[in-house]
């Protein structure tokens, strides 16, 4: 009875335990406690939420391990942390301090403009962003055990999250209705590994858990993404950039569970105080968008 | 047979698929009234703190306790924690099973593992020497059990990972993540 750690089943399995839940960005132990008390199924430890990364400019890197450690010591739920795209040494550091999931994230400044991390080499699982099916399957091919649609982080505008979720889910529906002889050309067209295209077609969904991220700011936003067909949501700036983080966090957790119950959604949406101010994506230049990072 | 899956958070859909392939009629339970008419309920893996908070917020704690007095309940991982009388932490628990649970007993995610378990007596009349491939994800351990609780499976070192008390079943691991439906069949027998 030999025990086997770090297998793909085990990595993918943790994401399955997060389903139907809300993963919240937190920048210190106090935030992490608020998130856990609100019912977050995991927290993402980072030094600045995406809205602040946008506002501050400059290079955004992995957070201080000491700050991540404090969060690990504070909560009993899983703790995730971000490394830069392609920065496998930041990933090695995060693995060594015991984070439960690494987000190879476009929110940070990319360290490699051609390659992502080869994630199969790690015992710790990775989540990666995508805008479409091809990008999702390339990341899974590299070893990502969980996918999140990117949206546009730090904006509070859900429009890109909707676009990316519709793109992934729509391409899967298209894939399922294709005759077999068209599959190879489809794999070529979207730049995805052929075996994963076949598996996705057979399953009728991505082979790993798929959350939505980037711009979710209200309970209704969370429920919208769930009704579109994702497995759960990440909320970044939307909680701690709002007027009453604890109340809003609790409401988003409830909305993610009761996403089909409009009466409950109305109830939890009452008197939440100010939502994050946000930035309308249609007013942004392409250079300001971070979802285009990732290859 | 009507079986519910507690659908507050976690991998309830995986349980649902497994039960449906075994011919059960499956209902997602999010509110107290969803328990009506069910013969059994599975509390899935997930985050036990999240599940506990949502159960409290929507008035499910008492109805679940009452349900468990007469009907079958099976908790996997977070669900096993939720069934226990004690988890060494202040969090909402159903306290239906006389077991003490230690959360995250094996460490963090990098320590999550797969292993083959011996589960003697799982399905009477079937081959008993076939091990059950068990997946442990940031798993809890059943630290101790009171009299009246039957230990169903242990790790090689004797630590308890599955236990049954009447119609209540707790497993530290996730049969719903495998293709082996023996535990689900075992539970459906309990729910009969």
Short mmCIF file of C-alpha atoms in Angstrom, two decimals:
data_model
loop_
_atom_site.label_atom_id
_atom_site.label_comp_id
_atom_site.label_asym_id
_atom_site.label_seq_id
_atom_site.Cartn_x
_atom_site.Cartn_y
_atom_site.Cartn_z
CA UNK A 1 0.00 0.00 0.00
CA UNK A 2 2.41 2.66 -1.17
CA UNK A 3 1.19 6.24 -0.93
CA UNK A 4 1.60 8.35 -4.05
CA UNK A 5 1.73 12.16 -3.76
CA UNK A 6 1.71 14.82 -6.47
CA UNK A 7 -0.22 12.79 -9.06
CA UNK A 8 -2.41 14.62 -11.56
CA UNK A 9 -5.50 13.01 -9.97
CA UNK A 10 -4.59 14.47 -6.60
CA UNK A 11 -3.82 17.90 -8.08
CA UNK A 12 -7.05 17.98 -10.06
CA UNK A 13 -8.90 16.63 -7.02
CA UNK A 14 -8.32 19.69 -4.87
CA UNK A 15 -9.91 21.88 -7.54
CA UNK A 16 -12.91 19.55 -7.51
CA UNK A 17 -13.28 20.24 -3.78
CA UNK A 18 -13.38 23.98 -4.51
CA UNK A 19 -16.32 23.71 -6.91
CA UNK A 20 -19.38 25.79 -6.17
CA UNK A 21 -17.21 28.08 -4.10
CA UNK A 22 -15.65 31.53 -4.08
CA UNK A 23 -11.88 32.10 -4.03
CA UNK A 24 -11.03 35.55 -2.69
CA UNK A 25 -7.97 37.77 -3.17
CA UNK A 26 -6.52 38.83 0.18
CA UNK A 27 -3.49 41.01 0.92
CA UNK A 28 -2.94 40.24 4.63
CA UNK A 29 -3.93 37.89 7.44
CA UNK A 30 -6.84 40.12 8.53
CA UNK A 31 -8.36 39.98 5.06
CA UNK A 32 -7.82 36.23 4.99
CA UNK A 33 -9.75 35.84 8.24
CA UNK A 34 -12.60 37.98 6.90
CA UNK A 35 -12.69 35.86 3.75
CA UNK A 36 -12.71 32.58 5.69
CA UNK A 37 -15.43 33.85 8.03
CA UNK A 38 -17.51 34.85 5.01
CA UNK A 39 -17.31 31.29 3.66
CA UNK A 40 -14.58 31.52 1.02
CA UNK A 41 -13.50 28.02 -0.10
CA UNK A 42 -9.92 29.27 -0.57
CA UNK A 43 -7.94 32.50 -0.54
CA UNK A 44 -5.44 33.93 -3.02
CA UNK A 45 -2.58 35.60 -1.13
CA UNK A 46 -1.07 38.57 -2.94
CA UNK A 47 0.54 41.89 -2.03
CA UNK A 48 -1.76 44.10 -4.05
CA UNK A 49 -5.18 43.37 -5.49
CA UNK A 50 -5.33 43.75 -9.29
CA UNK A 51 -7.02 47.18 -9.12
CA UNK A 52 -4.01 48.49 -7.17
CA UNK A 53 -1.52 46.76 -9.47
CA UNK A 54 -3.19 48.64 -12.31
CA UNK A 55 -3.16 51.94 -10.47
CA UNK A 56 0.45 51.64 -9.25
CA UNK A 57 2.01 50.46 -12.52
CA UNK A 58 5.56 49.08 -12.42
CA UNK A 59 6.58 45.42 -12.34
CA UNK A 60 4.27 43.12 -10.38
CA UNK A 61 6.02 40.05 -8.91
CA UNK A 62 5.41 37.10 -6.59
CA UNK A 63 4.47 38.23 -3.07
CA UNK A 64 6.79 38.16 -0.06
CA UNK A 65 6.87 34.56 1.26
CA UNK A 66 6.61 35.91 4.80
CA UNK A 67 3.28 37.57 4.03
CA UNK A 68 2.01 34.36 2.38
CA UNK A 69 3.21 32.32 5.36
CA UNK A 70 1.26 34.53 7.77
CA UNK A 71 -1.89 33.87 5.78
CA UNK A 72 -1.19 30.12 5.71
CA UNK A 73 -0.83 30.23 9.49
CA UNK A 74 -4.08 32.17 9.93
CA UNK A 75 -6.68 30.18 7.99
CA UNK A 76 -7.61 26.50 7.71
CA UNK A 77 -8.87 26.75 4.11
CA UNK A 78 -6.50 26.29 1.11
CA UNK A 79 -4.15 29.15 0.32
CA UNK A 80 -3.20 29.97 -3.27
CA UNK A 81 -0.50 32.38 -4.44
CA UNK A 82 0.53 33.86 -7.78
CA UNK A 83 3.75 33.58 -9.72
CA UNK A 84 4.62 35.33 -12.97
CA UNK A 85 3.98 33.59 -16.27
CA UNK A 86 7.03 31.46 -17.07
CA UNK A 87 8.78 32.20 -13.76
CA UNK A 88 9.39 28.64 -12.58
CA UNK A 89 11.69 29.71 -9.77
CA UNK A 90 8.96 31.80 -8.15
CA UNK A 91 6.85 28.63 -8.46
CA UNK A 92 9.55 26.53 -6.79
CA UNK A 93 9.64 29.02 -3.90
CA UNK A 94 5.86 28.98 -3.51
CA UNK A 95 5.84 25.18 -3.55
CA UNK A 96 8.54 25.03 -0.89
CA UNK A 97 6.58 27.18 1.57
CA UNK A 98 3.51 24.96 1.21
CA UNK A 99 0.97 26.94 -0.78
CA UNK A 100 -1.88 24.67 -1.87
CA UNK A 101 -2.27 26.00 -5.44
CA UNK A 102 -0.15 28.25 -7.64
CA UNK A 103 -1.79 30.69 -10.02
CA UNK A 104 0.53 31.29 -12.97
CA UNK A 105 -1.07 34.63 -13.51
CA UNK A 106 -1.28 37.30 -16.17
CA UNK A 107 -2.08 39.77 -13.37
CA UNK A 108 1.64 39.81 -12.59
CA UNK A 109 4.19 41.02 -15.14
CA UNK A 110 5.17 38.07 -17.37
CA UNK A 111 8.71 36.71 -16.97
CA UNK A 112 8.68 34.87 -20.29
CA UNK A 113 7.00 36.08 -23.45
CA UNK A 114 6.99 32.71 -25.23
CA UNK A 115 6.72 29.95 -22.63
CA UNK A 116 4.66 29.05 -19.63
CA UNK A 117 5.95 26.89 -16.76
CA UNK A 118 6.14 23.12 -17.37
CA UNK A 119 3.75 22.35 -14.53
CA UNK A 120 3.92 18.54 -14.58
CA UNK A 121 7.30 18.80 -12.82
CA UNK A 122 5.70 20.17 -9.66
CA UNK A 123 3.91 18.42 -6.80
CA UNK A 124 1.83 21.50 -6.12
CA UNK A 125 -1.08 22.01 -8.55
CA UNK A 126 -1.41 25.04 -10.83
CA UNK A 127 -4.35 27.09 -12.01
CA UNK A 128 -3.95 29.12 -15.22
CA UNK A 129 -6.01 31.72 -17.05
CA UNK A 130 -7.52 31.38 -20.51
CA UNK A 131 -9.61 33.36 -22.97
CA UNK A 132 -10.63 30.49 -25.19
CA UNK A 133 -10.57 26.71 -25.51
CA UNK A 134 -7.21 26.55 -27.26
CA UNK A 135 -5.49 28.51 -24.50
CA UNK A 136 -7.18 26.37 -21.83
CA UNK A 137 -6.05 23.11 -23.44
CA UNK A 138 -2.48 24.37 -23.98
CA UNK A 139 -2.27 25.14 -20.25
CA UNK A 140 -3.71 21.74 -19.34
CA UNK A 141 -1.19 20.17 -21.71
CA UNK A 142 1.58 21.88 -19.71
CA UNK A 143 0.12 20.44 -16.53
CA UNK A 144 -2.44 22.95 -15.21
CA UNK A 145 -4.88 21.08 -12.92
CA UNK A 146 -7.44 23.87 -12.91
CA UNK A 147 -8.45 26.59 -15.35
CA UNK A 148 -9.99 29.99 -14.86
CA UNK A 149 -11.31 32.18 -17.58
CA UNK A 150 -9.35 35.44 -17.38
CA UNK A 151 -11.86 38.21 -17.65
CA UNK A 152 -10.15 41.55 -17.11
CA UNK A 153 -8.77 41.69 -13.56
CA UNK A 154 -9.05 44.79 -11.42
CA UNK A 155 -11.82 46.45 -13.42
CA UNK A 156 -15.05 45.41 -11.69
CA UNK A 157 -16.47 45.09 -15.21
CA UNK A 158 -17.78 41.57 -15.84
CA UNK A 159 -17.98 41.89 -19.63
CA UNK A 160 -14.66 40.16 -20.39
CA UNK A 161 -15.38 37.35 -17.90
CA UNK A 162 -18.60 36.72 -19.80
CA UNK A 163 -16.83 36.89 -23.16
CA UNK A 164 -14.17 34.37 -22.13
CA UNK A 165 -16.60 31.95 -20.48
CA UNK A 166 -18.90 32.06 -23.51
CA UNK A 167 -15.91 31.52 -25.77
CA UNK A 168 -14.67 28.41 -23.92
CA UNK A 169 -18.11 26.89 -23.36
CA UNK A 170 -19.28 27.78 -26.86
CA UNK A 171 -16.24 26.15 -28.47
CA UNK A 172 -16.88 22.98 -26.44
CA UNK A 173 -20.48 22.89 -27.73
CA UNK A 174 -19.19 23.38 -31.27
CA UNK A 175 -16.63 20.62 -30.76
CA UNK A 176 -19.32 18.19 -29.68
CA UNK A 177 -21.35 18.70 -32.81
CA UNK A 178 -18.41 18.26 -35.22
CA UNK A 179 -17.89 15.15 -37.32
CA UNK A 180 -14.71 13.26 -36.41
CA UNK A 181 -12.82 14.09 -39.58
CA UNK A 182 -12.90 17.79 -38.69
CA UNK A 183 -11.32 17.39 -35.26
CA UNK A 184 -7.67 17.53 -36.32
CA UNK A 185 -8.18 20.73 -38.29
CA UNK A 186 -10.05 22.17 -35.31
CA UNK A 187 -7.16 21.25 -32.97
CA UNK A 188 -4.77 22.91 -35.40
CA UNK A 189 -6.93 26.00 -35.71
CA UNK A 190 -7.20 26.59 -31.96
CA UNK A 191 -3.62 25.48 -31.25
CA UNK A 192 -4.57 22.75 -28.82
CA UNK A 193 -3.14 19.26 -28.17
CA UNK A 194 -5.20 16.78 -30.21
CA UNK A 195 -5.59 14.25 -27.36
CA UNK A 196 -7.06 16.94 -25.09
CA UNK A 197 -9.43 18.04 -27.85
CA UNK A 198 -10.70 14.45 -28.04
CA UNK A 199 -11.04 14.19 -24.27
CA UNK A 200 -12.91 17.48 -24.02
CA UNK A 201 -15.30 16.38 -26.76
CA UNK A 202 -15.96 13.09 -24.98
CA UNK A 203 -16.53 14.75 -21.59
CA UNK A 204 -18.52 17.69 -22.94
CA UNK A 205 -16.50 19.92 -20.63
CA UNK A 206 -12.90 20.82 -19.86
CA UNK A 207 -10.98 17.87 -18.38
CA UNK A 208 -10.27 19.97 -15.25
CA UNK A 209 -12.34 22.31 -13.08
CA UNK A 210 -13.08 25.68 -14.68
CA UNK A 211 -13.70 28.81 -12.60
CA UNK A 212 -14.45 32.33 -13.81
CA UNK A 213 -12.33 35.35 -12.85
CA UNK A 214 -11.66 38.96 -13.71
CA UNK A 215 -14.25 41.63 -13.04
CA UNK A 216 -16.75 39.89 -10.76
CA UNK A 217 -17.93 42.52 -8.26
CA UNK A 218 -21.49 41.66 -7.17
CA UNK A 219 -23.54 38.62 -6.11
CA UNK A 220 -25.40 38.91 -9.41
CA UNK A 221 -22.10 38.80 -11.33
CA UNK A 222 -21.14 35.58 -9.52
CA UNK A 223 -24.53 33.98 -10.21
CA UNK A 224 -24.33 35.08 -13.85
CA UNK A 225 -21.04 33.25 -14.31
CA UNK A 226 -22.43 30.15 -12.56
CA UNK A 227 -25.54 30.15 -14.77
CA UNK A 228 -23.31 30.44 -17.83
CA UNK A 229 -21.78 27.14 -16.72
CA UNK A 230 -18.52 27.67 -14.80
CA UNK A 231 -17.70 25.63 -11.68
CA UNK A 232 -17.03 28.51 -9.28
CA UNK A 233 -15.66 32.06 -9.12
CA UNK A 234 -12.58 34.04 -8.18
CA UNK A 235 -13.25 37.49 -6.77
CA UNK A 236 -10.27 39.79 -6.68
CA UNK A 237 -10.57 43.51 -6.13
CA UNK A 238 -14.38 43.30 -5.98
CA UNK A 239 -14.49 42.47 -2.27
CA UNK A 240 -11.79 44.46 -0.51
CA UNK A 241 -12.22 47.51 -2.77
CA UNK A 242 -15.90 47.73 -1.81
CA UNK A 243 -17.55 49.64 1.03
CA UNK A 244 -18.32 46.65 3.27
CA UNK A 245 -15.99 43.73 2.38
CA UNK A 246 -17.32 41.26 4.96
CA UNK A 247 -20.94 41.72 3.97
CA UNK A 248 -20.20 41.64 0.24
CA UNK A 249 -18.01 38.55 0.61
CA UNK A 250 -20.76 36.69 2.47
CA UNK A 251 -23.32 37.73 -0.13
CA UNK A 252 -21.17 36.53 -3.03
CA UNK A 253 -20.65 33.16 -1.32
CA UNK A 254 -24.41 32.76 -0.88
CA UNK A 255 -25.09 33.85 -4.46
CA UNK A 256 -22.62 31.28 -5.80
CA UNK A 257 -24.46 28.47 -3.98
CA UNK A 258 -28.00 29.69 -4.72
CA UNK A 259 -27.16 30.92 -8.22
CA UNK A 260 -30.44 29.68 -9.67
CA UNK A 261 -32.70 31.13 -6.97
CA UNK A 262 -33.60 34.73 -7.89
CA UNK A 263 -35.41 35.34 -4.58
CA UNK A 264 -32.29 34.50 -2.59
CA UNK A 265 -30.16 36.52 -5.03
CA UNK A 266 -32.41 39.54 -4.45
CA UNK A 267 -32.18 39.05 -0.69
CA UNK A 268 -28.37 38.85 -0.60
CA UNK A 269 -28.02 41.82 -2.97
CA UNK A 270 -29.78 44.21 -0.56
CA UNK A 271 -27.87 46.98 1.24
CA UNK A 272 -24.38 45.86 0.39
CA UNK A 273 -22.99 49.40 0.38
CA UNK A 274 -20.72 50.72 -2.33
CA UNK A 275 -19.44 48.31 -4.95
CA UNK A 276 -15.89 48.89 -6.18
CA UNK A 277 -15.79 51.93 -8.43
CA UNK A 278 -14.45 49.98 -11.35
CA UNK A 279 -13.30 50.80 -14.84
CA UNK A 280 -15.32 50.26 -17.92
CA UNK A 281 -13.34 48.02 -20.27
CA UNK A 282 -14.67 49.72 -23.41
CA UNK A 283 -12.88 52.89 -22.23
CA UNK A 284 -9.50 51.15 -21.95
CA UNK A 285 -6.74 50.96 -24.54
CA UNK A 286 -5.43 47.55 -25.58
CA UNK A 287 -2.13 48.27 -23.83
CA UNK A 288 -3.99 48.59 -20.53
CA UNK A 289 -5.56 45.14 -20.82
CA UNK A 290 -3.82 42.29 -19.08
CA UNK A 291 -5.87 39.37 -20.41
CA UNK A 292 -3.78 39.39 -23.58
CA UNK A 293 -0.75 38.19 -21.55
CA UNK A 294 -0.34 34.42 -21.98
CA UNK A 295 0.60 32.44 -25.08
CA UNK B 1 -34.55 5.30 -4.55
CA UNK B 2 -34.37 9.03 -3.82
CA UNK B 3 -30.99 10.20 -2.62
CA UNK B 4 -29.94 13.78 -1.96
CA UNK B 5 -26.57 15.42 -2.38
CA UNK B 6 -25.89 18.43 -0.16
CA UNK B 7 -25.21 21.03 -2.84
CA UNK B 8 -23.95 23.98 -0.81
CA UNK B 9 -20.35 23.73 -2.02
CA UNK B 10 -17.93 21.01 -3.10
CA UNK B 11 -17.90 18.04 -5.46
CA UNK B 12 -21.58 17.08 -5.18
CA UNK B 13 -21.92 16.73 -8.96
CA UNK B 14 -19.37 13.88 -8.94
CA UNK B 15 -21.48 12.04 -6.34
CA UNK B 16 -24.61 12.72 -8.34
CA UNK B 17 -23.15 11.15 -11.50
CA UNK B 18 -22.04 8.07 -9.58
CA UNK B 19 -25.46 7.62 -7.92
CA UNK B 20 -27.33 8.11 -11.19
CA UNK B 21 -25.31 5.42 -12.92
CA UNK B 22 -26.45 3.12 -10.09
CA UNK B 23 -30.07 3.95 -10.81
CA UNK B 24 -30.80 6.36 -7.95
CA UNK B 25 -32.99 9.41 -8.41
CA UNK B 26 -30.79 12.27 -7.22
CA UNK B 27 -31.82 15.63 -5.78
CA UNK B 28 -29.63 18.61 -4.93
CA UNK B 29 -30.25 19.88 -1.42
CA UNK B 30 -29.68 23.57 -0.71
CA UNK B 31 -32.63 24.40 1.54
CA UNK B 32 -34.41 22.45 4.34
CA UNK B 33 -37.48 21.60 2.24
CA UNK B 34 -35.27 19.79 -0.27
CA UNK B 35 -34.81 16.99 2.29
CA UNK B 36 -38.43 15.90 2.10
CA UNK B 37 -38.94 12.35 0.83
CA UNK B 38 -35.25 11.41 0.62
CA UNK B 39 -33.97 8.03 1.83
CA UNK B 40 -30.40 9.16 2.14
CA UNK B 41 -28.06 12.11 1.77
CA UNK B 42 -24.44 12.48 0.74
CA UNK B 43 -22.43 15.37 2.15
CA UNK B 44 -19.63 15.83 -0.38
CA UNK B 45 -16.03 16.87 -0.22
CA UNK B 46 -15.44 20.59 -0.19
CA UNK B 47 -14.49 23.08 2.47
CA UNK B 48 -16.14 22.12 5.75
CA UNK B 49 -16.10 25.71 7.02
CA UNK B 50 -17.91 26.93 3.89
CA UNK B 51 -20.46 24.13 4.02
CA UNK B 52 -21.03 24.75 7.75
CA UNK B 53 -21.59 28.49 7.30
CA UNK B 54 -24.05 28.03 4.44
CA UNK B 55 -25.92 25.28 6.32
CA UNK B 56 -26.23 27.60 9.30
CA UNK B 57 -27.28 30.61 7.22
CA UNK B 58 -30.09 28.70 5.49
CA UNK B 59 -31.47 26.91 8.57
CA UNK B 60 -30.23 23.44 7.58
CA UNK B 61 -28.45 22.45 10.81
CA UNK B 62 -31.48 21.22 12.78
CA UNK B 63 -33.25 19.61 9.79
CA UNK B 64 -30.03 17.74 8.92
CA UNK B 65 -29.63 16.54 12.52
CA UNK B 66 -33.22 15.31 12.52
CA UNK B 67 -32.80 13.67 9.11
CA UNK B 68 -29.71 11.79 10.32
CA UNK B 69 -31.59 10.28 13.25
CA UNK B 70 -33.66 8.09 10.95
CA UNK B 71 -32.13 8.26 7.45
CA UNK B 72 -28.75 7.37 5.98
CA UNK B 73 -26.06 10.04 5.61
CA UNK B 74 -22.60 9.59 4.13
CA UNK B 75 -19.94 12.26 4.48
CA UNK B 76 -16.79 12.22 2.33
CA UNK B 77 -13.85 14.29 3.59
CA UNK B 78 -15.44 17.66 4.48
CA UNK B 79 -18.71 15.74 4.86
CA UNK B 80 -17.09 13.39 7.36
CA UNK B 81 -15.91 16.39 9.37
CA UNK B 82 -19.44 17.80 9.29
CA UNK B 83 -20.89 14.54 10.69
CA UNK B 84 -18.46 14.37 13.62
CA UNK B 85 -19.16 15.34 17.20
CA UNK B 86 -15.76 17.03 17.54
CA UNK B 87 -13.23 18.49 15.06
CA UNK B 88 -10.99 20.33 17.57
CA UNK B 89 -12.09 23.68 16.16
CA UNK B 90 -15.03 26.01 16.64
CA UNK B 91 -17.06 25.40 13.48
CA UNK B 92 -20.63 24.23 12.88
CA UNK B 93 -20.88 20.43 13.10
CA UNK B 94 -23.88 18.08 12.93
CA UNK B 95 -22.47 16.01 15.82
CA UNK B 96 -24.35 12.94 14.55
CA UNK B 97 -21.45 10.46 14.71
CA UNK B 98 -19.48 9.62 17.83
CA UNK B 99 -16.15 10.19 16.14
CA UNK B 100 -13.41 12.76 16.70
CA UNK B 101 -11.91 14.21 13.54
CA UNK B 102 -8.60 15.90 12.93
CA UNK B 103 -8.76 18.28 9.97
CA UNK B 104 -5.89 18.45 7.42
CA UNK B 105 -4.29 15.59 9.33
CA UNK B 106 -1.80 14.70 6.63
CA UNK B 107 -0.49 18.21 5.90
CA UNK B 108 -1.00 20.60 3.02
CA UNK B 109 -1.93 19.92 -0.61
CA UNK B 110 1.59 18.77 -1.59
CA UNK B 111 1.04 15.92 0.92
CA UNK B 112 -2.29 14.83 -0.61
CA UNK B 113 -1.99 11.24 -1.85
CA UNK B 114 -3.52 8.17 -3.45
CA UNK B 115 -3.29 4.72 -1.89
CA UNK B 116 -4.88 1.28 -2.16
CA UNK B 117 -6.95 0.43 0.93
CA UNK B 118 -8.23 -2.85 2.25
CA UNK B 119 -11.91 -2.54 2.98
CA UNK B 120 -13.04 -5.91 4.28
CA UNK B 121 -16.79 -6.45 4.25
CA UNK B 122 -17.54 -3.63 1.82
CA UNK B 123 -19.92 -5.61 -0.37
CA UNK B 124 -20.84 -9.02 1.02
CA UNK B 125 -20.85 -11.76 -1.56
CA UNK B 126 -18.25 -10.05 -3.75
CA UNK B 127 -14.54 -10.65 -3.98
CA UNK B 128 -13.07 -9.15 -0.82
CA UNK B 129 -9.41 -9.06 -1.76
CA UNK B 130 -9.78 -6.30 -4.35
CA UNK B 131 -8.31 -3.12 -2.78
CA UNK B 132 -10.17 0.18 -2.96
CA UNK B 133 -8.13 2.92 -4.65
CA UNK B 134 -8.57 5.90 -2.33
CA UNK B 135 -7.81 9.56 -3.06
CA UNK B 136 -6.96 11.73 -0.03
CA UNK B 137 -7.11 15.50 -0.62
CA UNK B 138 -6.00 17.66 2.33
CA UNK B 139 -7.78 14.89 4.13
CA UNK B 140 -9.04 14.60 7.68
CA UNK B 141 -8.36 11.60 9.88
CA UNK B 142 -10.83 9.85 12.13
CA UNK B 143 -8.78 10.24 15.29
CA UNK B 144 -10.95 8.10 17.56
CA UNK B 145 -14.33 6.39 17.58
CA UNK B 146 -16.67 5.63 20.49
CA UNK B 147 -18.33 2.30 21.18
CA UNK B 148 -21.07 1.64 18.69
CA UNK B 149 -18.99 2.90 15.78
CA UNK B 150 -17.59 0.30 13.42
CA UNK B 151 -14.18 0.93 11.85
CA UNK B 152 -14.46 0.05 8.16
CA UNK B 153 -10.98 0.80 6.93
CA UNK B 154 -7.62 1.95 8.20
CA UNK B 155 -4.27 2.88 6.70
CA UNK B 156 -1.47 0.34 7.11
CA UNK B 157 -0.36 2.04 10.32
CA UNK B 158 -3.82 1.56 11.81
CA UNK B 159 -5.10 5.14 11.51
CA UNK B 160 -8.84 5.19 10.81
CA UNK B 161 -10.10 6.51 7.46
CA UNK B 162 -13.63 5.03 7.22
CA UNK B 163 -16.25 4.34 9.88
CA UNK B 164 -19.94 3.51 10.18
CA UNK B 165 -22.45 4.09 12.94
CA UNK B 166 -25.85 2.63 12.10
CA UNK B 167 -26.92 4.31 8.86
CA UNK B 168 -24.22 6.96 9.09
CA UNK B 169 -20.99 6.59 7.13
CA UNK B 170 -17.83 8.70 7.17
CA UNK B 171 -14.83 8.41 4.82
CA UNK B 172 -11.70 10.59 4.86
CA UNK B 173 -11.23 9.95 1.15
CA UNK B 174 -13.20 10.42 -2.07
CA UNK B 175 -14.76 7.37 -3.76
CA UNK B 176 -16.59 9.86 -6.02
CA UNK B 177 -13.26 10.77 -7.67
CA UNK B 178 -12.71 7.20 -8.82
CA UNK B 179 -14.58 4.88 -11.16
CA UNK B 180 -15.10 2.34 -8.36
CA UNK B 181 -18.72 2.48 -7.24
CA UNK B 182 -18.53 -0.03 -4.38
CA UNK B 183 -18.84 2.59 -1.63
CA UNK B 184 -21.81 4.18 -3.38
CA UNK B 185 -23.50 0.78 -3.60
CA UNK B 186 -22.69 0.15 0.06
CA UNK B 187 -24.31 3.47 0.96
CA UNK B 188 -27.40 2.76 -1.12
CA UNK B 189 -27.82 -0.46 0.86
CA UNK B 190 -27.68 1.57 4.09
CA UNK B 191 -30.32 3.93 2.71
CA UNK B 192 -32.75 1.13 1.81
#
